[in-house]
Short mmCIF file of C-alpha atoms in Angstrom, two decimals:
data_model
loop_
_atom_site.label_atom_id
_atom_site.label_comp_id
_atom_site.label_asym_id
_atom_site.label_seq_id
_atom_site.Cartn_x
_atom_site.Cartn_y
_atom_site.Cartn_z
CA UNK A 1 98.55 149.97 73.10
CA UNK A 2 99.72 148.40 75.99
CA UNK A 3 103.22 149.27 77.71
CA UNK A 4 106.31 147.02 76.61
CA UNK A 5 106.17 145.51 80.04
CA UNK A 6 103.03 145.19 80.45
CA UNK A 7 102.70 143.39 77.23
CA UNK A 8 105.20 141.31 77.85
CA UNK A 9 104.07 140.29 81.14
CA UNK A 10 100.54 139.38 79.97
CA UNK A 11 101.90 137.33 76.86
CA UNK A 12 103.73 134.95 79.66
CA UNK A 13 101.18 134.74 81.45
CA UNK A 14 98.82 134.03 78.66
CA UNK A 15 101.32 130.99 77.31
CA UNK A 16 102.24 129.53 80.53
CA UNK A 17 98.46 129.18 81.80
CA UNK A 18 98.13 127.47 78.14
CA UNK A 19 100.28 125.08 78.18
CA UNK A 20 101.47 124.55 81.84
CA UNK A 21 98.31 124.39 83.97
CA UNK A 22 99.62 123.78 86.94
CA UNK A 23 102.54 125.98 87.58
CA UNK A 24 104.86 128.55 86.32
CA UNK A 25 109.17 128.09 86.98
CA UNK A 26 111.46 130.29 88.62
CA UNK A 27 114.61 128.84 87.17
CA UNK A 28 117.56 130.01 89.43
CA UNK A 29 121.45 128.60 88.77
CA UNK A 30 124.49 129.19 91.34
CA UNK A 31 126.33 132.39 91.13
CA UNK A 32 129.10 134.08 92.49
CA UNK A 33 127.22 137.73 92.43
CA UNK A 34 125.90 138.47 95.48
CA UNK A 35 124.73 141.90 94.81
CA UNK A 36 121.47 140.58 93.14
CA UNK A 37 120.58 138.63 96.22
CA UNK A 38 118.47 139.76 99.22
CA UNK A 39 117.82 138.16 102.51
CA UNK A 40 115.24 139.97 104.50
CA UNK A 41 114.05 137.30 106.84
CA UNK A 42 117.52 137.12 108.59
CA UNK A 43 118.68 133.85 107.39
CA UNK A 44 123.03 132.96 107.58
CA UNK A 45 124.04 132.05 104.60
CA UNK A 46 124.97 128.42 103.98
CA UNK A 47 128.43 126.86 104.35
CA UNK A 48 129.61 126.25 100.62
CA UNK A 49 129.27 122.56 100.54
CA UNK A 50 130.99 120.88 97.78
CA UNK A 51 131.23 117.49 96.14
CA UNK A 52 134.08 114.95 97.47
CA UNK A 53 136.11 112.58 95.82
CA UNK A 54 134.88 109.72 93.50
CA UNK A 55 131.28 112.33 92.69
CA UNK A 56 129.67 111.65 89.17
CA UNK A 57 130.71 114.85 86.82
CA UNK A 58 128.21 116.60 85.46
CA UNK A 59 127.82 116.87 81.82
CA UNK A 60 128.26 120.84 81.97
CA UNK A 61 130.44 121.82 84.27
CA UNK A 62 129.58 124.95 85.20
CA UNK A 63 125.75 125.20 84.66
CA UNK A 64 123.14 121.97 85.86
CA UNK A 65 120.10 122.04 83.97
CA UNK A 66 117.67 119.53 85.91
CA UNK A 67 118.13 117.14 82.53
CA UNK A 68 121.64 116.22 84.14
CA UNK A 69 121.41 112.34 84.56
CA UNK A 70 123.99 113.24 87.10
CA UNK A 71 121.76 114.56 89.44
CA UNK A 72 119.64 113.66 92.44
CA UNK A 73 116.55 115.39 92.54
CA UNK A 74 114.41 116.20 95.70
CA UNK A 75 111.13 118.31 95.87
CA UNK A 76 109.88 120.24 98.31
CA UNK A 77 107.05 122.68 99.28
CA UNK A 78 108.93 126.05 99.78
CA UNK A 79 106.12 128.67 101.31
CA UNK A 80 106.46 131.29 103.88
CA UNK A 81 104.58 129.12 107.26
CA UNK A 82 107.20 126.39 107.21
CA UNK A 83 110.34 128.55 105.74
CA UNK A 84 112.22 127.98 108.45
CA UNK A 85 111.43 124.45 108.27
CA UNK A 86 112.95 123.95 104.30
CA UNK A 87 116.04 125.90 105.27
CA UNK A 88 117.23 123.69 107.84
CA UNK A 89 116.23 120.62 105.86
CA UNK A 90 117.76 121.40 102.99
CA UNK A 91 120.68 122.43 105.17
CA UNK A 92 120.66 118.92 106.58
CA UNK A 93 120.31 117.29 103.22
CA UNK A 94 123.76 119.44 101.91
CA UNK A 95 125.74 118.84 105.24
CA UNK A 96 125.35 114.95 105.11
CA UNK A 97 125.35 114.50 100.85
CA UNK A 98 128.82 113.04 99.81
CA UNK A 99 127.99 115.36 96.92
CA UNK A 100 125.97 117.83 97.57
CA UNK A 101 127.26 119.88 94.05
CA UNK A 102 125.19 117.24 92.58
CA UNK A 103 121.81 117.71 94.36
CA UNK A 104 119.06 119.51 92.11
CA UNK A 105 115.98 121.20 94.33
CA UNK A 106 112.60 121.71 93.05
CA UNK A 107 110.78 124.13 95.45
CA UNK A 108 106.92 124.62 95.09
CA UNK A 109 105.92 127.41 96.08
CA UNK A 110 102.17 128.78 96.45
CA UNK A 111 100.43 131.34 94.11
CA UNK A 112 99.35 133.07 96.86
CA UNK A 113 102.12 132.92 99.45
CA UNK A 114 102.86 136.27 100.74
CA UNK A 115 106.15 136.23 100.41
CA UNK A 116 105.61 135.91 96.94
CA UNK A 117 107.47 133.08 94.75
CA UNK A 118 109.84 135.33 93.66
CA UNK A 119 110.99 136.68 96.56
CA UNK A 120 111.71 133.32 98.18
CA UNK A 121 113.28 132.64 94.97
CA UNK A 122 115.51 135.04 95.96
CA UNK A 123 116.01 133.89 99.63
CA UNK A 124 117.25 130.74 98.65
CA UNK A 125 120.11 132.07 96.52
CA UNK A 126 121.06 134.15 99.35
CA UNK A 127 121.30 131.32 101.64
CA UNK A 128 122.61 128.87 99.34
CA UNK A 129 124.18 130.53 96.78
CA UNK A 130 125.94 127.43 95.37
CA UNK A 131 122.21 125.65 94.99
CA UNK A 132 121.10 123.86 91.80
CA UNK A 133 117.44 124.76 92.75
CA UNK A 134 113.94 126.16 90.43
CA UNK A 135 110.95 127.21 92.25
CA UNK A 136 107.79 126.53 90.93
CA UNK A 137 104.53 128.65 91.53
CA UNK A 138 101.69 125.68 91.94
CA UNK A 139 98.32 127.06 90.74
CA UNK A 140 96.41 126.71 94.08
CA UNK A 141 92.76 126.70 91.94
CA UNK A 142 94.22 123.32 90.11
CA UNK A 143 93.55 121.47 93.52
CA UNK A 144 91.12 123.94 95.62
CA UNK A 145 88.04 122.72 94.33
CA UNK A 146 88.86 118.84 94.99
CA UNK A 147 90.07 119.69 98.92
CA UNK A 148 87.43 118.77 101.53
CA UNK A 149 87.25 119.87 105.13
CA UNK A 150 89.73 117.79 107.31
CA UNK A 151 90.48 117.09 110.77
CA UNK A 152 92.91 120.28 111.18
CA UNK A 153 92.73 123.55 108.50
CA UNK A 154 96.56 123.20 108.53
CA UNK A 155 95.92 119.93 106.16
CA UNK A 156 93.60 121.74 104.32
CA UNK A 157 96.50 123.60 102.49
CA UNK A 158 96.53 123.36 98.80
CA UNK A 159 100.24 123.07 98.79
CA UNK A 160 99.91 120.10 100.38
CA UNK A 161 98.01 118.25 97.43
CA UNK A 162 101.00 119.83 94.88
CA UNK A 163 103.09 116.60 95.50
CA UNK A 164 100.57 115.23 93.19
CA UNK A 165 101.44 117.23 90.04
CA UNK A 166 105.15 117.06 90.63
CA UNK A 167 104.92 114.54 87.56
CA UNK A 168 103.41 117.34 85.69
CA UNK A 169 105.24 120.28 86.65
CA UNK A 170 108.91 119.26 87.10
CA UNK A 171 110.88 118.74 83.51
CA UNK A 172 110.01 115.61 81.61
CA UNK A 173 113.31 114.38 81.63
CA UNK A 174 113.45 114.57 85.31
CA UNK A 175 112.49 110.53 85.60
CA UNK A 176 113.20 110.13 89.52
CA UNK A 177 112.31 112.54 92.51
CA UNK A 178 112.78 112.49 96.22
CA UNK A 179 109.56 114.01 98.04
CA UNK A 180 110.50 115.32 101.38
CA UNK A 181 108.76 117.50 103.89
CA UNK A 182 109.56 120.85 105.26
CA UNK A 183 109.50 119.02 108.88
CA UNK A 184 112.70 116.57 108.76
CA UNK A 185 116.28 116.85 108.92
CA UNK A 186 118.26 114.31 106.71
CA UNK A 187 121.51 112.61 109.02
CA UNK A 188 122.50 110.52 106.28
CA UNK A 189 123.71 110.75 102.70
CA UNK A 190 120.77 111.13 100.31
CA UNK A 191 122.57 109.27 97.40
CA UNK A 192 121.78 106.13 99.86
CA UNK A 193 118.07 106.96 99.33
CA UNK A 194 118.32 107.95 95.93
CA UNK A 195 119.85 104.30 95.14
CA UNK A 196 116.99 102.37 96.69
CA UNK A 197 116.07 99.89 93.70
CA UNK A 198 112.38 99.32 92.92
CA UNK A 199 110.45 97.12 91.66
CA UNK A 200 109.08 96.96 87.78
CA UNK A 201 105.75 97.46 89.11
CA UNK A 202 106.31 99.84 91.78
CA UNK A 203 105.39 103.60 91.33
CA UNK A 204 106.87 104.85 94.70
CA UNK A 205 108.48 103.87 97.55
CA UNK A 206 108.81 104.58 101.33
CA UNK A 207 108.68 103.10 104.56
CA UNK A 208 106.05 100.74 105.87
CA UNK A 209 104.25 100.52 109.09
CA UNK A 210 102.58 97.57 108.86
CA UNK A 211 101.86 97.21 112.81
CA UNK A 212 99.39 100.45 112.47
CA UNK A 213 95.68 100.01 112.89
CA UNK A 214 95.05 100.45 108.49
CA UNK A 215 91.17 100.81 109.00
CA UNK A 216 91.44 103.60 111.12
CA UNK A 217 92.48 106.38 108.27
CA UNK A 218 88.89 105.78 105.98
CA UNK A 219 85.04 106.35 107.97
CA UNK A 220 83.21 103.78 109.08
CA UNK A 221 80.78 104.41 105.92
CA UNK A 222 83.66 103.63 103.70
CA UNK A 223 84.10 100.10 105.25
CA UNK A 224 80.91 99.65 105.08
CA UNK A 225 80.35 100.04 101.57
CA UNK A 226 81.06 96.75 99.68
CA UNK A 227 82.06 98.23 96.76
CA UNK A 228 84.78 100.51 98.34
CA UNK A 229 85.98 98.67 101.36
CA UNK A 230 86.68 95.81 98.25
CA UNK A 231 89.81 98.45 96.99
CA UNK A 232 91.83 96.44 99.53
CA UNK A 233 90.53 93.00 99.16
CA UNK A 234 93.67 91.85 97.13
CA UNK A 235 96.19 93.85 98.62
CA UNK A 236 97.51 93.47 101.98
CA UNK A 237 97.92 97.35 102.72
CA UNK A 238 99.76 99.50 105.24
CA UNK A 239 100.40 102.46 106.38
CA UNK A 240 103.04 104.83 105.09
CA UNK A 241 103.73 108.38 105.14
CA UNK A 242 103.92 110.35 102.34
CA UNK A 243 106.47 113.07 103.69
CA UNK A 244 109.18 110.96 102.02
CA UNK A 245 108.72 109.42 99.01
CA UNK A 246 111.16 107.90 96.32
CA UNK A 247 108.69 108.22 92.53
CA UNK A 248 109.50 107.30 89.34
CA UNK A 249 107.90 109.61 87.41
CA UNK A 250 107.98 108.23 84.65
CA UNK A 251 105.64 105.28 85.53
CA UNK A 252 103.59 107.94 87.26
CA UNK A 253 103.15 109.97 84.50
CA UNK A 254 102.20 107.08 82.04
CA UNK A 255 99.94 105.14 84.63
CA UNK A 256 98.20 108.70 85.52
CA UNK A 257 98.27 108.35 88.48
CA UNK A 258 97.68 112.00 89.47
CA UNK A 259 94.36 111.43 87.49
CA UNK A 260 93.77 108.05 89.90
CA UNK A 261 93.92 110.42 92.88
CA UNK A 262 91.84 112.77 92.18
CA UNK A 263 88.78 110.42 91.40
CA UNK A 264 89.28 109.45 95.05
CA UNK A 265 89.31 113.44 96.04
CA UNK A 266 86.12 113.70 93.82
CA UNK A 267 84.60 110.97 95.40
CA UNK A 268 85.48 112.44 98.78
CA UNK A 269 83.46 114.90 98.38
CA UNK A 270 80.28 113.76 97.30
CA UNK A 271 80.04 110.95 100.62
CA UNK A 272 82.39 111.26 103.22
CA UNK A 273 84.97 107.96 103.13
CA UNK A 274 87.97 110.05 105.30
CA UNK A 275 89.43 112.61 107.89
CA UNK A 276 92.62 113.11 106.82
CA UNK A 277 93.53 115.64 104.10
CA UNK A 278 96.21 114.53 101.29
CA UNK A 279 96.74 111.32 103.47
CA UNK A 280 94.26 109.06 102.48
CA UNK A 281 93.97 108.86 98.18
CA UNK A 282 97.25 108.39 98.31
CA UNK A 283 96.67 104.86 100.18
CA UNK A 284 93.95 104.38 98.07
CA UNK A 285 95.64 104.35 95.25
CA UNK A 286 98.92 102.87 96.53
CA UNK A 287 98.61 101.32 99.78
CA UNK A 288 99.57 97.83 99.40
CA UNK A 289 101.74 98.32 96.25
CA UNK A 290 104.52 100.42 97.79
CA UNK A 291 108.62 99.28 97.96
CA UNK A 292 109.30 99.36 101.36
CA UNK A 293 112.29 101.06 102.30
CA UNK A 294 114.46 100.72 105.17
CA UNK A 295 112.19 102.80 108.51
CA UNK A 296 115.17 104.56 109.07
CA UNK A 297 114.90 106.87 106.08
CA UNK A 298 111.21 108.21 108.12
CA UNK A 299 111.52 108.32 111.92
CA UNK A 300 107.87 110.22 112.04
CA UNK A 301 105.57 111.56 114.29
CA UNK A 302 108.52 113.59 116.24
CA UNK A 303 105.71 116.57 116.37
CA UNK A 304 103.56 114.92 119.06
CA UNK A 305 100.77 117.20 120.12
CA UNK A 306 102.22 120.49 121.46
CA UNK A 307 98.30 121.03 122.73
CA UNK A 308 98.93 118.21 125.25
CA UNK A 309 102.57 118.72 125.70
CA UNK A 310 103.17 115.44 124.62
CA UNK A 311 106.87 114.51 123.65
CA UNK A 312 107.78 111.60 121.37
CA UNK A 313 111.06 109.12 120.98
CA UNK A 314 112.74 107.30 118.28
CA UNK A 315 111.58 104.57 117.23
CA UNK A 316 113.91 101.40 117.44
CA UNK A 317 116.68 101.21 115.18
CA UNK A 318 118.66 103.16 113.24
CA UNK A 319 118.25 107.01 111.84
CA UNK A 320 119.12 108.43 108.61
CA UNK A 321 116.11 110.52 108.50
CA UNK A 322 113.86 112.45 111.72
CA UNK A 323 110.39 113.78 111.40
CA UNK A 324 108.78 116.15 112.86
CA UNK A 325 105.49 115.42 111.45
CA UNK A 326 102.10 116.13 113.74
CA UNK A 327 101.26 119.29 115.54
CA UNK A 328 104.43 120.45 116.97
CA UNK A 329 107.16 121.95 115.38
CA UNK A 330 111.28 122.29 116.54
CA UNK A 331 111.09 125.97 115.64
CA UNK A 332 108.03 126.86 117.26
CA UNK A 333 108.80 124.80 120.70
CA UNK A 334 112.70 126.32 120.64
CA UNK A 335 111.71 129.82 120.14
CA UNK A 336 108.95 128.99 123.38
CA UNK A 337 111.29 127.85 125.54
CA UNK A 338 109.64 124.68 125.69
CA UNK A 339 111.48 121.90 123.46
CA UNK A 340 111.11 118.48 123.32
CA UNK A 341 114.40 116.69 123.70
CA UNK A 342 114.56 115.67 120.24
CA UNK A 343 113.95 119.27 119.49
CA UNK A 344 117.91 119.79 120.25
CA UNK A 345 118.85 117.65 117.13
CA UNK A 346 116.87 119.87 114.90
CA UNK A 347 118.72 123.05 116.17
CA UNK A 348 122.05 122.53 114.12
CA UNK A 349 120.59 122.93 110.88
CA UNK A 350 118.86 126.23 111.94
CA UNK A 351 119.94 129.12 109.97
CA UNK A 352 117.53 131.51 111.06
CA UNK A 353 118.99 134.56 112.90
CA UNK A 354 116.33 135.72 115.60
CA UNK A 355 116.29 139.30 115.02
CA UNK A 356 113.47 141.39 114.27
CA UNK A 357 111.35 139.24 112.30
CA UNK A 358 109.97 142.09 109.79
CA UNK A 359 110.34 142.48 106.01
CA UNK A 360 109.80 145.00 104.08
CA UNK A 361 106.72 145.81 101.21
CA UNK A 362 106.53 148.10 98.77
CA UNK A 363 103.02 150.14 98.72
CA UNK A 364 102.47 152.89 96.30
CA UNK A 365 101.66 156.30 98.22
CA UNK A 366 99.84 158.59 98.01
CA UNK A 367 102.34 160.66 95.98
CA UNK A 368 102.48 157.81 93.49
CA UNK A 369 105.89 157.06 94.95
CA UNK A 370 106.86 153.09 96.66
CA UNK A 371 107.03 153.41 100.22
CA UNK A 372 108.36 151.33 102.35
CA UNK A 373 106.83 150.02 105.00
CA UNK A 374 107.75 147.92 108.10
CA UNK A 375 105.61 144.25 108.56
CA UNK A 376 106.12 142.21 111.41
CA UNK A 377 106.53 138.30 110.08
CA UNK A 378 105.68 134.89 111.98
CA UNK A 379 107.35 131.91 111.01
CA UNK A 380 104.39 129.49 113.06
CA UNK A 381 101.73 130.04 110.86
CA UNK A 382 101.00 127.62 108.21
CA UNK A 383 98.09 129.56 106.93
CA UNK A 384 98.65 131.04 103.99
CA UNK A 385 97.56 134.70 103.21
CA UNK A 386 98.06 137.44 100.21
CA UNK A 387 99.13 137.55 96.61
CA UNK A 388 101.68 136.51 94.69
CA UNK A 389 101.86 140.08 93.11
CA UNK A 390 105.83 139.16 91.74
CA UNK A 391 105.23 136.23 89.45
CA UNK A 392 107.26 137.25 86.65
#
């Protein structure tokens, strides 16, 4: 016979991976007990933001299940190379949100992080303890076998791809997400982006860059190819990045569309049609078909290239949103000593106290007792290492 816990462990296991193939939930509500919390990577704990006049009640008020038509949902990747990264953006989102009571999270967090789901389950509420937030462990071996090599291994991340099962794993009645990096800081209210209307045939929206050179994201053998370069023939396509996305899941989930993209992943891998990672099915499937929204809601590309040094500006007009995507990273420059001047509008939203950056893990000795035993951390690695030996 098996021990209680042990049993009961395995028969959760056994279930979830039955009928939820792509991730197990962390559900975590707000609470006043702070005893249960722990913070070991240094983190200040969040100003207690709270809704203003004229918010939408929720239905229950004192518990927000993610059914709450109240609600504004965003989704994020929440994994221990860009930690830093989500805490300030979600910081950002709460500081600007008219009612930030009123915004529901849905972290994903990889099965093999080292952190471990559960502990940065745990993080969160220590930082945010007001948060309407559920982590979800993604199943990295639902995606690993469709990823081909990229350009740069950071892009060959399976937690990158899980913004394509968010119509699986998130709650059925959850009919609307935001998807937003771990790189941006929101400067505006997110209700404004949550209201953006779209169209009856529109799946998702974002903002457009029609100006950039389209053929350049798909090999030269994919233009090539009749039959392929034909996807676009009817559709006058354009770039847009996928960091932040407005999707109605519900047309998503009944035009399976996660199914659409992975043809293109499978097809990827048998002759060579692109560089980029995630990038690329995603305008094959959608480019040309997207509701544009306003460019203000993604100034991108605020990473440059820290190999070169180079620095980049805003675009034109004006900002409700910043991006840091590309190789460099606010954190990683600040803590250098060698910031970019948009760098400095990242830095409010920081909560990360620069102390030593350890943690602790528990290790059985040799006397069958834990130990505990002192790890250094990084926060600049992307790479992502371990097991997730705390699922449940």
């Amino acid at each position: 016979m098996l021990p209680l816990r042990l049993t009961v462990v395995v028969s959760s296991l056994f279930f979830c991976c039955l009928f939820q193939p792509f991730c197990l939930g962390i559900r975590s509500f707000p609470t006043t007990d702070t005893t249960t919390t722990t913070n070991p990577f240094h983190f200040s704990e969040a100003p207690d933001y709270r809704n203003g006049a004229g918010c939408p009640i929720p239905e229950n008020n004192n518990i927000k299940g993610s059914c709450d038509p109240s609600l504004v949902h965003i989704a994020m990747t929440l994994d221990s190379g860009y930690l830093r990264g989500s805490i300030a953006a979600v910081h950002s989102v709460l500081r600007h949100s008219s009612c930030p009571e009123n915004v529901f999270f849905h972290f994903i967090s990889a099965e093999f992080d080292p952190a471990s789901p559960r502990v940065l389950t745990r993080l969160v509420r220590s930082i945010f303890p007001s948060l309407n937030f559920k982590v979800y462990i993604f199943r990295e071996d639902t995606v690993i076998n469709l990823i081909s090599s990229s350009i740069r291994l950071a892009l060959e991340n399976p937690l990158n791809y899980a913004r394509n099962y968010l119509g699986d794993m998130l709650d059925s009645c959850v009919e609307r997400v935001i998807y937003l990096d771990s790189d941006i800081v929101v400067v505006d209210d997110i209700f404004k982006l949550w209201s953006v209307k779209m169209g009856s045939e529109k799946v998702i929206g974002a903002p457009e860059y029609c100006h950039a050179n389209f053929t350049k994201y798909f090999t030269d053998e994919f233009w090539a190819d009749p039959l392929l370069s034909k996807v676009f023939g009817t559709r006058k396509a354009c770039y847009f990045n996928t960091g932040v996305m407005v999707m109605d899941l519900v047309k998503w989930r009944k035009g399976g569309y996660r199914r659409k993209i992975e043809n293109w992943m499978e097809l990827q891998k048998k002759k060579r049609i692109y560089e980029l990672g995630s990038l690329p099915p995603f305008l094959l499937v959608f480019g040309g078909n997207v509701e544009a929204i306003d460019h203000r809601w993604n100034q991108h590309g605020l990473g440059g290239d820290n190999l070169n040094g180079v620095c980049r500006s805003l675009h034109p007009g004006p900002v409700s949103l910043l991006h840091w995507s590309g190789k460099g990273k606010p954190w990683v420059r600040l803590d250098e000593k060698k910031a970019c001047p948009l760098d400095s509008l990242w830095e409010p939203y920081d909560l990360y106290k620069p102390r030593n950056n350890h943690f602790m893990v528990h290790h059985g000795g040799g006397d069958g007792k834990n130990q505990e035993i002192d790890q250094p951390w990084s926060f600049s690695s992307s790479i992502l290492v371990g097991y997730a030996h705390d699922l449940l």
